[in-house]
């Protein structure tokens, strides 16, 4: 089923064809509240440098990014590119932080959340830990993300039974975004967002960098040291920089 999307409007800066949101974290959380209260269905993408690079050779992902209701600057690379284009005072709004804030919001407002993705057991473990972190957070369902595209509709029907307001999909770029666009109409959530490795982080399976490393803007290096398989992502950074320079100011 095709989702009927209600477009959210906020300040943006165009980057590689994508209108990237200039809202800071608090304003982004307010935008999410607005999306939930106004009804309709909304797609949030958290765009990092690797996402832009993948989109440059994947027209389906490029179209999804361009049509998203909110594309947040998920990485320091994207923040740098926005500054270069003249956008002032842009702050990083990472998927993992936004995920955490929406969980807090759920504890305050009762919004129904569904966690879909990561290896078997991880979403459940993340849910357990999030409930301790944000008592009252209303997680209405969890499911692992290891299934093929042939089963997308089946999984969507399974998720829809839980009637989530917000669907988080942690299956990596671009699989998670493509799954959301294909199934949002069936699932019926008001907001859906791809969150990459966030369930791994909140389950305790993966560790975020200490605050001081995040402040030094070196979280990517920390991830690489802990998990060398992430090297394929880091390798995309020079390509991202090249794309940004080719686009010009
Ligand atoms: N994953 C999944 N299904 C798959 C492939 C991956 O659920 O078929 C999960 C994986 O276990 C991990 C997440 O997707 O939890 C991808 O995390 P990553 O940090 O690689 O995401 P990205 O860097 O693309 O945001």
Coordinates of N, CA and C and ligand atoms in Angstrom, one line a residue:
X1 N 0.9 -1.2 0.0 CA 0.0 0.0 0.0 C 0.9 1.3 0.0
X2 N 0.5 2.2 -0.8 CA 1.3 3.5 -0.8 C 0.9 4.4 0.3
X3 N 1.9 4.9 1.0 CA 1.6 5.8 2.2 C 1.2 7.2 1.7
X4 N 0.2 7.8 2.4 CA -0.2 9.2 2.1 C 0.6 10.0 3.0
X5 N 1.5 10.8 2.4 CA 2.5 11.5 3.3 C 2.0 13.0 3.5
X6 N 2.2 13.5 4.7 CA 1.9 14.9 5.0 C 3.2 15.6 5.1
X7 N 3.5 16.5 4.2 CA 4.9 17.1 4.2 C 5.1 18.1 5.4
X8 N 6.2 17.9 6.0 CA 6.5 18.8 7.1 C 7.4 20.0 6.6
X9 N 7.2 21.2 6.9 CA 8.0 22.3 6.4 C 8.8 23.0 7.5
X10 N 10.1 23.1 7.3 CA 10.9 23.8 8.3 C 12.1 24.3 7.5
X11 N 13.0 25.1 8.2 CA 14.1 25.7 7.4 C 15.1 24.6 7.0
X12 N 15.5 24.7 5.7 CA 16.5 23.7 5.2 C 17.6 24.3 4.3
X13 N 18.6 23.6 4.1 CA 19.7 24.0 3.2 C 19.9 22.8 2.2
X14 N 19.8 23.1 0.9 CA 19.9 22.1 -0.1 C 21.4 21.6 -0.1
X15 N 21.6 20.3 -0.1 CA 22.9 19.7 -0.2 C 22.8 18.5 -1.1
X16 N 23.5 18.5 -2.2 CA 23.5 17.4 -3.2 C 22.0 17.0 -3.5
X17 N 21.2 18.0 -3.7 CA 19.8 17.7 -4.1 C 18.9 17.4 -2.9
X18 N 19.4 17.4 -1.7 CA 18.6 17.0 -0.6 C 18.3 18.2 0.3
X19 N 17.1 18.6 0.6 CA 16.9 19.7 1.6 C 17.2 19.2 3.0
X20 N 18.3 19.6 3.5 CA 18.7 19.1 4.9 C 18.2 20.1 5.9
X21 N 17.6 19.5 7.0 CA 17.0 20.4 8.0 C 18.1 21.1 8.8
X22 N 17.7 22.4 9.1 CA 18.6 23.2 9.9 C 18.1 23.4 11.3
X23 N 17.1 22.6 11.7 CA 16.6 22.6 13.1 C 17.6 22.0 14.0
X24 N 17.7 22.6 15.2 CA 18.6 21.9 16.2 C 17.8 20.7 16.9
X25 N 18.4 20.1 17.8 CA 17.8 18.9 18.4 C 16.5 19.2 19.0
X26 N 16.4 20.2 19.9 CA 15.1 20.5 20.5 C 14.0 20.8 19.5
X27 N 14.4 21.6 18.5 CA 13.4 22.0 17.5 C 13.0 20.7 16.6
X28 N 13.9 19.8 16.5 CA 13.6 18.6 15.7 C 12.6 17.7 16.5
X29 N 12.9 17.7 17.8 CA 11.9 16.9 18.7 C 10.5 17.5 18.6
X30 N 10.5 18.9 18.7 CA 9.2 19.5 18.6 C 8.5 19.2 17.2
X31 N 9.3 19.2 16.2 CA 8.8 18.9 14.8 C 8.2 17.4 14.8
X32 N 8.9 16.5 15.5 CA 8.4 15.1 15.6 C 7.0 15.1 16.3
X33 N 6.9 15.9 17.4 CA 5.6 16.0 18.1 C 4.5 16.5 17.2
X34 N 4.9 17.5 16.4 CA 3.9 18.1 15.5 C 3.5 17.1 14.5
X35 N 4.5 16.3 13.9 CA 4.1 15.3 12.9 C 3.1 14.3 13.5
X36 N 3.4 13.9 14.8 CA 2.5 12.9 15.4 C 1.1 13.5 15.6
X37 N 1.1 14.8 16.1 CA -0.2 15.3 16.4 C -1.1 15.7 15.2
X38 N -0.4 16.1 14.1 CA -1.2 16.5 12.9 C -1.7 15.4 12.1
X39 N -1.2 14.1 12.4 CA -1.7 13.0 11.6 C -1.0 12.9 10.3
X40 N -1.4 11.9 9.4 CA -0.6 11.7 8.2 C 0.6 10.8 8.5
X41 N 1.4 10.6 7.5 CA 2.6 9.8 7.7 C 3.8 10.5 7.3
X42 N 4.9 10.4 8.1 CA 6.1 11.2 7.9 C 7.3 10.3 7.9
X43 N 8.2 10.6 7.0 CA 9.5 9.9 6.9 C 10.6 10.8 7.4
X44 N 11.4 10.4 8.3 CA 12.6 11.1 8.8 C 13.8 10.3 8.3
X45 N 14.8 11.0 7.6 CA 16.0 10.3 7.3 C 17.1 11.0 8.1
X46 N 18.1 10.2 8.6 CA 19.2 10.8 9.3 C 20.4 10.6 8.3
X47 N 20.8 11.7 7.6 CA 21.7 11.6 6.5 C 23.1 11.8 6.9
X48 N 23.9 10.8 6.8 CA 25.4 11.0 7.1 C 26.1 11.0 5.7
X49 N 27.4 11.2 5.8 CA 28.2 11.2 4.5 C 28.0 10.0 3.7
X50 N 28.0 8.8 4.4 CA 27.9 7.6 3.6 C 26.6 7.5 2.9
X51 N 25.5 8.0 3.5 CA 24.2 8.0 2.9 C 24.2 8.8 1.6
X52 N 24.8 10.0 1.7 CA 24.9 10.8 0.5 C 25.7 10.1 -0.6
X53 N 26.8 9.5 -0.2 CA 27.6 8.8 -1.3 C 26.8 7.6 -1.9
X54 N 26.1 6.9 -1.1 CA 25.3 5.8 -1.6 C 24.2 6.3 -2.5
X55 N 23.6 7.4 -2.1 CA 22.5 8.0 -2.9 C 23.0 8.5 -4.2
X56 N 24.3 8.9 -4.3 CA 24.8 9.4 -5.5 C 24.8 8.3 -6.6
X57 N 24.8 7.0 -6.3 CA 24.7 6.0 -7.3 C 23.5 5.1 -7.1
X58 N 22.6 5.5 -6.2 CA 21.4 4.7 -6.0 C 20.2 5.7 -6.2
X59 N 19.6 5.8 -7.4 CA 18.5 6.7 -7.6 C 17.3 6.5 -6.7
X60 N 17.1 5.3 -6.3 CA 15.9 5.1 -5.4 C 16.1 5.7 -4.0
X61 N 17.4 5.6 -3.5 CA 17.7 6.2 -2.2 C 17.7 7.7 -2.4
X62 N 18.2 8.2 -3.5 CA 18.3 9.7 -3.7 C 16.9 10.2 -3.7
X63 N 15.9 9.5 -4.3 CA 14.6 10.0 -4.4 C 13.9 10.0 -3.0
X64 N 14.3 9.0 -2.2 CA 13.8 8.9 -0.8 C 14.3 10.1 0.0
X65 N 15.6 10.3 -0.1 CA 16.2 11.5 0.6 C 15.5 12.8 0.2
X66 N 15.4 13.0 -1.1 CA 14.8 14.2 -1.6 C 13.4 14.4 -1.1
X67 N 12.6 13.3 -1.0 CA 11.2 13.4 -0.6 C 10.9 13.3 0.8
X68 N 12.0 13.1 1.7 CA 11.7 12.9 3.1 C 11.1 14.2 3.7
X69 N 10.4 14.0 4.8 CA 9.8 15.2 5.4 C 10.8 15.9 6.2
X70 N 11.8 15.2 6.7 CA 12.9 15.8 7.5 C 14.2 15.0 7.2
X71 N 15.2 15.6 6.8 CA 16.5 14.9 6.6 C 17.5 15.6 7.6
X72 N 17.9 15.0 8.6 CA 18.7 15.6 9.6 C 20.2 15.4 9.3
X73 N 21.0 16.4 9.7 CA 22.5 16.2 9.5 C 23.0 15.3 10.5
X74 N 23.2 14.0 10.1 CA 23.6 13.0 11.1 C 25.1 13.0 11.4
X75 N 25.9 13.6 10.6 CA 27.3 13.4 10.9 C 28.0 14.8 10.8
X76 N 29.3 14.8 11.3 CA 30.1 16.1 11.3 C 30.4 16.4 9.8
X77 N 30.5 15.4 8.9 CA 30.8 15.7 7.5 C 29.7 16.5 6.9
X78 N 28.5 16.1 7.2 CA 27.3 16.8 6.6 C 27.2 18.2 7.2
X79 N 27.5 18.4 8.5 CA 27.5 19.7 9.1 C 28.5 20.6 8.4
X80 N 29.7 20.0 8.2 CA 30.8 20.8 7.5 C 30.3 21.3 6.1
X81 N 29.7 20.3 5.4 CA 29.2 20.7 4.0 C 28.1 21.8 4.1
X82 N 27.3 21.7 5.1 CA 26.2 22.7 5.2 C 26.8 24.1 5.5
X83 N 27.8 24.1 6.4 CA 28.5 25.4 6.7 C 29.2 25.9 5.5
X84 N 29.8 25.0 4.7 CA 30.5 25.4 3.5 C 29.5 26.1 2.5
X85 N 28.3 25.6 2.5 CA 27.3 26.2 1.6 C 26.6 27.5 2.2
X86 N 27.1 27.9 3.4 CA 26.7 29.2 3.9 C 25.7 29.1 5.1
X87 N 25.2 27.9 5.4 CA 24.3 27.7 6.5 C 25.0 28.0 7.8
X88 N 24.4 28.9 8.6 CA 25.1 29.3 9.9 C 24.7 28.5 11.1
X89 N 25.6 28.2 12.0 CA 25.3 27.6 13.3 C 24.5 26.3 13.2
X90 N 24.8 25.5 12.2 CA 24.1 24.2 12.1 C 24.7 23.2 13.1
X91 N 23.8 22.5 13.8 CA 24.2 21.5 14.8 C 23.9 20.1 14.3
X92 N 24.8 19.2 14.6 CA 24.6 17.8 14.3 C 23.3 17.2 15.0
X93 N 22.4 16.6 14.3 CA 21.3 15.9 14.9 C 21.4 14.4 14.5
X94 N 22.1 13.7 15.3 CA 22.4 12.3 14.9 C 21.2 11.4 15.1
X95 N 21.1 10.3 14.4 CA 20.0 9.4 14.5 C 20.0 8.8 15.9
X96 N 21.1 8.5 16.4 CA 21.2 7.8 17.7 C 20.6 8.7 18.8
X97 N 21.0 10.0 18.8 CA 20.5 11.0 19.8 C 19.0 11.3 19.6
X98 N 18.6 11.4 18.3 CA 17.2 11.7 18.1 C 16.3 10.5 18.5
X99 N 16.8 9.3 18.3 CA 16.1 8.0 18.7 C 15.9 8.1 20.2
X100 N 17.0 8.5 21.0 CA 16.9 8.6 22.4 C 15.9 9.6 22.9
X101 N 15.9 10.8 22.2 CA 15.0 11.9 22.6 C 13.6 11.5 22.3
X102 N 13.3 10.7 21.2 CA 11.9 10.3 20.9 C 11.5 9.3 22.0
X103 N 12.4 8.5 22.4 CA 12.1 7.5 23.5 C 11.7 8.3 24.8
X104 N 12.4 9.4 25.1 CA 12.1 10.2 26.2 C 10.7 10.8 26.1
X105 N 10.5 11.3 24.8 CA 9.2 11.9 24.5 C 8.0 10.9 24.7
X106 N 8.3 9.7 24.3 CA 7.3 8.6 24.5 C 6.9 8.5 26.0
X107 N 8.0 8.5 26.8 CA 7.7 8.4 28.3 C 6.9 9.5 28.8
X108 N 7.0 10.7 28.2 CA 6.2 11.9 28.6 C 4.8 11.9 28.0
X109 N 4.7 11.5 26.8 CA 3.4 11.6 26.1 C 2.7 10.3 25.8
X110 N 3.4 9.2 26.0 CA 2.7 7.9 25.8 C 2.8 7.4 24.3
X111 N 3.5 8.1 23.5 CA 3.6 7.7 22.1 C 4.0 6.2 22.0
X112 N 3.4 5.5 21.0 CA 3.7 4.0 20.9 C 4.8 3.8 19.9
X113 N 5.9 3.2 20.4 CA 7.1 3.0 19.6 C 7.3 1.5 19.2
X114 N 7.8 1.3 18.0 CA 8.1 -0.1 17.6 C 9.6 -0.1 17.1
X115 N 10.4 -1.0 17.6 CA 11.8 -1.2 17.3 C 11.9 -2.4 16.3
X116 N 12.3 -2.1 15.1 CA 12.5 -3.2 14.1 C 13.9 -3.1 13.6
X117 N 14.6 -4.3 13.7 CA 15.9 -4.3 13.1 C 17.0 -4.9 14.1
X118 N 18.2 -5.0 13.6 CA 19.3 -5.6 14.3 C 19.2 -7.1 14.4
X119 N 20.2 -7.7 14.9 CA 20.2 -9.2 15.1 C 19.2 -9.7 16.1
X120 N 18.7 -11.0 16.0 CA 17.7 -11.5 16.9 C 18.2 -11.2 18.4
X121 N 17.2 -10.7 19.1 CA 17.5 -10.5 20.6 C 17.9 -9.0 20.9
X122 N 18.5 -8.4 19.9 CA 19.1 -7.0 20.2 C 18.0 -6.0 20.4
X123 N 16.9 -6.0 19.6 CA 15.8 -5.0 19.8 C 15.2 -5.2 21.1
X124 N 15.0 -6.4 21.6 CA 14.4 -6.7 22.9 C 15.3 -6.2 24.0
X125 N 16.6 -6.4 23.8 CA 17.6 -6.0 24.9 C 17.6 -4.4 24.9
X126 N 17.6 -3.8 23.7 CA 17.5 -2.3 23.7 C 16.3 -1.8 24.3
X127 N 15.1 -2.5 24.1 CA 13.9 -2.0 24.7 C 14.0 -2.1 26.2
X128 N 14.5 -3.2 26.7 CA 14.6 -3.4 28.2 C 15.5 -2.2 28.8
X129 N 16.6 -1.9 28.1 CA 17.5 -0.9 28.7 C 16.9 0.5 28.5
X130 N 16.1 0.7 27.4 CA 15.5 2.0 27.2 C 14.4 2.3 28.2
X131 N 13.7 1.2 28.6 CA 12.6 1.3 29.6 C 13.2 1.7 31.0
X132 N 14.4 1.3 31.2 CA 15.1 1.7 32.5 C 15.6 3.1 32.4
X133 N 16.0 3.4 31.2 CA 16.6 4.8 31.0 C 15.5 5.9 31.0
X134 N 14.3 5.5 30.4 CA 13.2 6.4 30.3 C 11.9 5.7 30.8
X135 N 11.8 5.6 32.1 CA 10.6 4.9 32.7 C 9.3 5.4 32.1
X136 N 8.5 4.5 31.6 CA 7.2 4.9 31.0 C 7.3 4.9 29.5
X137 N 8.5 4.7 28.9 CA 8.6 4.7 27.5 C 7.7 3.6 26.9
X138 N 6.8 3.9 26.0 CA 5.8 3.0 25.6 C 6.2 2.2 24.3
X139 N 7.0 1.1 24.5 CA 7.5 0.3 23.4 C 6.5 -0.8 23.2
X140 N 5.8 -0.7 22.0 CA 4.7 -1.7 21.8 C 5.1 -2.9 21.0
X141 N 6.3 -3.0 20.5 CA 6.7 -4.1 19.8 C 8.2 -4.1 19.4
X142 N 8.8 -5.2 19.2 CA 10.2 -5.3 18.7 C 10.2 -6.5 17.7
X143 N 11.2 -6.4 16.8 CA 11.4 -7.6 15.9 C 12.8 -7.4 15.3
X144 N 13.5 -8.5 15.1 CA 14.8 -8.5 14.4 C 14.7 -8.1 13.0
X145 N 15.8 -7.7 12.4 CA 15.8 -7.2 11.0 C 16.4 -8.1 10.0
X146 N 16.5 -9.4 10.3 CA 17.1 -10.3 9.4 C 16.0 -11.1 8.6
X147 N 15.5 -10.5 7.6 CA 14.6 -11.1 6.7 C 14.8 -10.5 5.3
X148 N 14.3 -11.2 4.3 CA 14.6 -10.7 2.9 C 13.4 -9.8 2.4
X149 N 13.7 -9.1 1.4 CA 12.7 -8.2 0.8 C 11.4 -8.9 0.5
X150 N 11.5 -10.2 0.2 CA 10.3 -11.0 -0.2 C 9.3 -11.0 1.0
X151 N 9.9 -10.9 2.2 CA 9.0 -10.9 3.4 C 8.6 -9.6 4.0
X152 N 9.0 -8.5 3.2 CA 8.7 -7.1 3.7 C 7.2 -7.0 4.1
X153 N 6.3 -7.4 3.2 CA 4.9 -7.2 3.4 C 4.4 -8.0 4.6
X154 N 4.9 -9.2 4.8 CA 4.5 -10.0 5.9 C 4.9 -9.3 7.2
X155 N 6.2 -8.9 7.2 CA 6.7 -8.2 8.4 C 5.9 -6.9 8.7
X156 N 5.6 -6.2 7.6 CA 4.8 -4.9 7.8 C 3.5 -5.2 8.4
X157 N 2.8 -6.3 8.0 CA 1.5 -6.6 8.6 C 1.7 -7.0 10.1
X158 N 2.8 -7.7 10.4 CA 3.0 -8.1 11.8 C 3.2 -6.8 12.6
X159 N 4.0 -5.9 12.1 CA 4.3 -4.6 12.8 C 3.0 -3.8 13.0
X160 N 2.1 -3.8 12.0 CA 0.9 -2.9 12.0 C 0.0 -3.3 13.1
X161 N 0.0 -4.6 13.5 CA -0.9 -5.1 14.6 C -0.6 -4.3 15.9
X162 N 0.6 -3.9 16.1 CA 1.0 -3.2 17.3 C 0.6 -1.7 17.3
X163 N 0.1 -1.2 16.2 CA -0.4 0.1 16.0 C 0.6 1.2 16.5
X164 N 1.9 1.2 16.0 CA 2.9 2.1 16.5 C 2.6 3.5 16.0
X165 N 2.9 4.5 16.8 CA 2.9 5.9 16.3 C 4.2 6.2 15.6
X166 N 5.3 5.6 16.2 CA 6.6 5.9 15.6 C 7.3 4.5 15.4
X167 N 7.8 4.3 14.1 CA 8.5 3.1 13.8 C 10.0 3.4 13.6
X168 N 10.8 2.7 14.3 CA 12.3 2.9 14.1 C 12.8 1.6 13.4
X169 N 13.5 1.8 12.3 CA 14.0 0.7 11.5 C 15.5 0.7 11.5
X170 N 16.1 -0.3 12.1 CA 17.6 -0.4 12.3 C 18.1 -1.5 11.4
X171 N 18.2 -1.3 10.1 CA 18.7 -2.3 9.2 C 19.8 -1.8 8.2
X172 N 20.3 -0.6 8.5 CA 21.4 0.0 7.7 C 20.8 0.7 6.5
X173 N 21.6 1.6 6.0 CA 21.3 2.4 4.8 C 21.7 1.6 3.6
X174 N 21.0 1.4 2.5 CA 19.7 2.0 2.2 C 18.5 1.1 2.5
X175 N 18.8 -0.1 3.0 CA 17.7 -1.1 3.2 C 16.6 -0.6 4.1
X176 N 17.0 0.1 5.2 CA 15.9 0.6 6.1 C 15.0 1.6 5.5
X177 N 15.6 2.5 4.7 CA 14.8 3.6 4.1 C 13.9 3.0 3.0
X178 N 14.4 2.0 2.2 CA 13.5 1.4 1.2 C 12.4 0.6 1.8
X179 N 12.7 -0.1 2.9 CA 11.7 -0.8 3.7 C 10.6 0.1 4.1
X180 N 11.0 1.2 4.7 CA 10.0 2.2 5.2 C 9.0 2.7 4.1
X181 N 9.6 3.1 3.0 CA 8.8 3.7 2.0 C 7.9 2.7 1.4
X182 N 8.4 1.4 1.3 CA 7.5 0.4 0.7 C 6.4 0.0 1.6
X183 N 6.6 0.0 3.0 CA 5.6 -0.6 3.9 C 4.9 0.4 4.8
X184 N 5.2 1.7 4.7 CA 4.6 2.6 5.7 C 3.1 2.7 5.6
X185 N 2.6 2.6 4.4 CA 1.1 2.6 4.3 C 0.5 1.4 5.0
X186 N 1.1 0.3 4.9 CA 0.5 -0.9 5.6 C 0.7 -0.8 7.1
X187 N 1.9 -0.3 7.5 CA 2.2 -0.2 9.0 C 1.3 0.9 9.7
X188 N 1.1 2.0 9.0 CA 0.3 3.0 9.5 C 0.9 3.9 10.6
X189 N 2.2 3.8 10.8 CA 2.9 4.7 11.8 C 2.8 6.2 11.3
X190 N 2.8 7.1 12.2 CA 2.7 8.5 11.8 C 4.1 9.1 11.5
X191 N 5.1 8.4 12.1 CA 6.5 8.8 11.9 C 7.4 7.6 11.7
X192 N 8.2 7.5 10.7 CA 9.1 6.4 10.6 C 10.5 6.9 10.3
X193 N 11.5 6.2 10.9 CA 12.8 6.7 10.8 C 13.8 5.6 10.8
X194 N 14.8 5.6 9.9 CA 15.9 4.7 9.9 C 16.9 5.1 10.9
X195 N 17.4 4.1 11.7 CA 18.3 4.5 12.8 C 19.6 3.7 12.8
X196 N 19.9 3.0 11.7 CA 21.2 2.3 11.6 C 21.5 1.4 12.7
X197 N 22.7 1.7 13.4 CA 23.2 0.9 14.4 C 22.7 1.3 15.8
X198 N 21.6 2.1 15.9 CA 21.2 2.6 17.2 C 20.7 1.5 18.2
X199 N 20.1 0.4 17.7 CA 19.6 -0.6 18.6 C 20.8 -1.4 19.2
X200 N 21.9 -1.5 18.3 CA 23.1 -2.1 18.8 C 23.7 -1.3 20.0
X201 N 23.6 0.0 19.8 CA 24.2 0.9 20.8 C 23.4 0.8 22.1
X202 N 22.0 0.9 22.0 CA 21.2 0.9 23.2 C 21.1 -0.4 23.9
X203 N 21.3 -1.5 23.1 CA 21.3 -2.8 23.7 C 22.6 -3.1 24.5
X204 N 23.6 -2.2 24.3 CA 24.9 -2.4 25.0 C 25.8 -3.2 24.1
X205 N 25.4 -3.7 22.9 CA 26.2 -4.5 22.0 C 27.3 -3.7 21.4
X206 N 27.0 -2.4 21.1 CA 28.1 -1.5 20.6 C 28.2 -0.3 21.5
X207 N 29.4 0.2 21.6 CA 29.6 1.3 22.6 C 29.8 2.6 21.8
X208 N 29.1 3.7 22.3 CA 29.4 5.0 21.7 C 30.7 5.5 22.2
X209 N 31.3 6.5 21.5 CA 32.5 7.1 21.9 C 32.3 7.9 23.2
X210 N 33.3 8.0 24.1 CA 33.2 8.8 25.3 C 32.9 10.3 24.8
X211 N 32.2 11.0 25.7 CA 31.8 12.4 25.4 C 32.9 13.3 24.8
X212 N 34.1 13.1 25.4 CA 35.2 14.0 25.0 C 35.6 13.7 23.5
X213 N 35.5 12.4 23.1 CA 35.8 12.1 21.8 C 34.7 12.6 20.8
X214 N 33.5 12.5 21.3 CA 32.4 13.1 20.5 C 32.6 14.6 20.3
X215 N 33.0 15.3 21.5 CA 33.2 16.7 21.4 C 34.4 17.1 20.4
X216 N 35.4 16.2 20.3 CA 36.5 16.4 19.4 C 36.1 16.1 18.0
X217 N 34.8 15.7 17.8 CA 34.2 15.3 16.5 C 34.9 14.1 15.9
X218 N 35.4 13.2 16.8 CA 36.2 12.0 16.3 C 35.4 10.7 16.5
X219 N 34.1 10.8 16.6 CA 33.4 9.6 16.9 C 33.6 8.5 15.8
X220 N 33.7 8.9 14.6 CA 33.9 8.0 13.5 C 35.2 7.2 13.7
X221 N 36.2 7.9 14.2 CA 37.5 7.2 14.4 C 37.4 6.1 15.5
X222 N 36.7 6.5 16.5 CA 36.4 5.6 17.6 C 35.7 4.3 17.1
X223 N 34.7 4.5 16.3 CA 33.9 3.4 15.8 C 34.8 2.5 14.9
X224 N 35.7 3.1 14.2 CA 36.6 2.4 13.3 C 37.5 1.5 14.1
X225 N 38.1 2.1 15.2 CA 39.0 1.3 16.0 C 38.3 0.1 16.7
X226 N 37.1 0.3 17.1 CA 36.3 -0.8 17.8 C 35.8 -1.8 16.8
X227 N 35.5 -1.3 15.6 CA 34.9 -2.2 14.6 C 35.5 -1.9 13.2
X228 N 36.6 -2.6 12.9 CA 37.3 -2.3 11.6 C 36.4 -2.6 10.4
X229 N 35.3 -3.4 10.5 CA 34.4 -3.6 9.4 C 33.8 -2.3 8.9
X230 N 33.8 -1.3 9.8 CA 33.2 0.0 9.4 C 34.1 0.8 8.4
X231 N 35.3 0.2 8.1 CA 36.2 0.9 7.2 C 35.5 1.3 5.9
X232 N 34.6 0.4 5.4 CA 34.0 0.7 4.1 C 33.2 2.0 4.2
X233 N 32.7 2.4 5.4 CA 32.0 3.6 5.5 C 33.0 4.8 5.5
X234 N 34.1 4.6 6.3 CA 35.0 5.7 6.4 C 35.7 6.0 5.0
X235 N 35.8 4.9 4.2 CA 36.4 5.1 2.8 C 35.5 6.0 2.0
X236 N 34.2 6.1 2.4 CA 33.3 7.0 1.6 C 33.5 8.5 1.8
X237 N 34.2 8.8 2.9 CA 34.4 10.2 3.3 C 35.0 11.0 2.2
X238 N 36.2 10.6 1.6 CA 36.8 11.4 0.5 C 35.8 11.5 -0.7
X239 N 35.0 10.5 -0.9 CA 34.1 10.6 -2.1 C 33.0 11.7 -1.7
X240 N 32.6 11.7 -0.5 CA 31.6 12.7 -0.1 C 32.2 14.1 -0.3
X241 N 33.5 14.3 0.2 CA 34.1 15.6 0.1 C 34.2 16.0 -1.4
X242 N 34.5 15.0 -2.3 CA 34.6 15.3 -3.7 C 33.3 15.7 -4.3
X243 N 32.2 15.0 -3.9 CA 30.8 15.4 -4.3 C 30.5 16.8 -3.9
X244 N 30.8 17.1 -2.7 CA 30.5 18.5 -2.1 C 31.2 19.5 -2.9
X245 N 32.5 19.3 -3.2 CA 33.3 20.3 -4.0 C 32.8 20.4 -5.4
X246 N 32.4 19.2 -6.0 CA 31.9 19.3 -7.3 C 30.6 20.1 -7.4
X247 N 29.8 20.0 -6.4 CA 28.5 20.7 -6.4 C 28.8 22.2 -6.3
X248 N 29.8 22.6 -5.6 CA 30.1 24.0 -5.5 C 29.3 24.6 -4.4
X249 N 29.4 26.0 -4.2 CA 28.7 26.6 -3.1 C 27.3 27.0 -3.4
Ligands
LIG1 N1 20.9 -5.2 10.0 C1 19.6 -5.8 9.9 N2 19.3 -6.6 8.9 C2 20.1 -6.8 7.8 C3 21.4 -6.2 7.8 C4 21.8 -5.4 8.9 O1 18.8 -5.7 10.8 O2 19.7 -7.5 6.9 C5 21.2 -4.4 11.1 C6 22.6 -4.7 11.8 O3 22.5 -5.8 12.7 C7 22.9 -3.4 12.5 C8 22.2 -2.4 11.6 O4 21.4 -3.1 10.7 O5 22.2 -3.4 13.8 C9 23.2 -1.6 10.7 O6 23.9 -0.8 11.5 P1 25.0 0.2 10.8 O7 25.6 0.9 11.9 O8 25.9 -0.6 9.9 O9 24.0 1.1 10.0 P2 24.4 2.4 9.1 O10 25.9 2.6 9.3 O11 24.0 2.0 7.7 O12 23.6 3.5 9.6

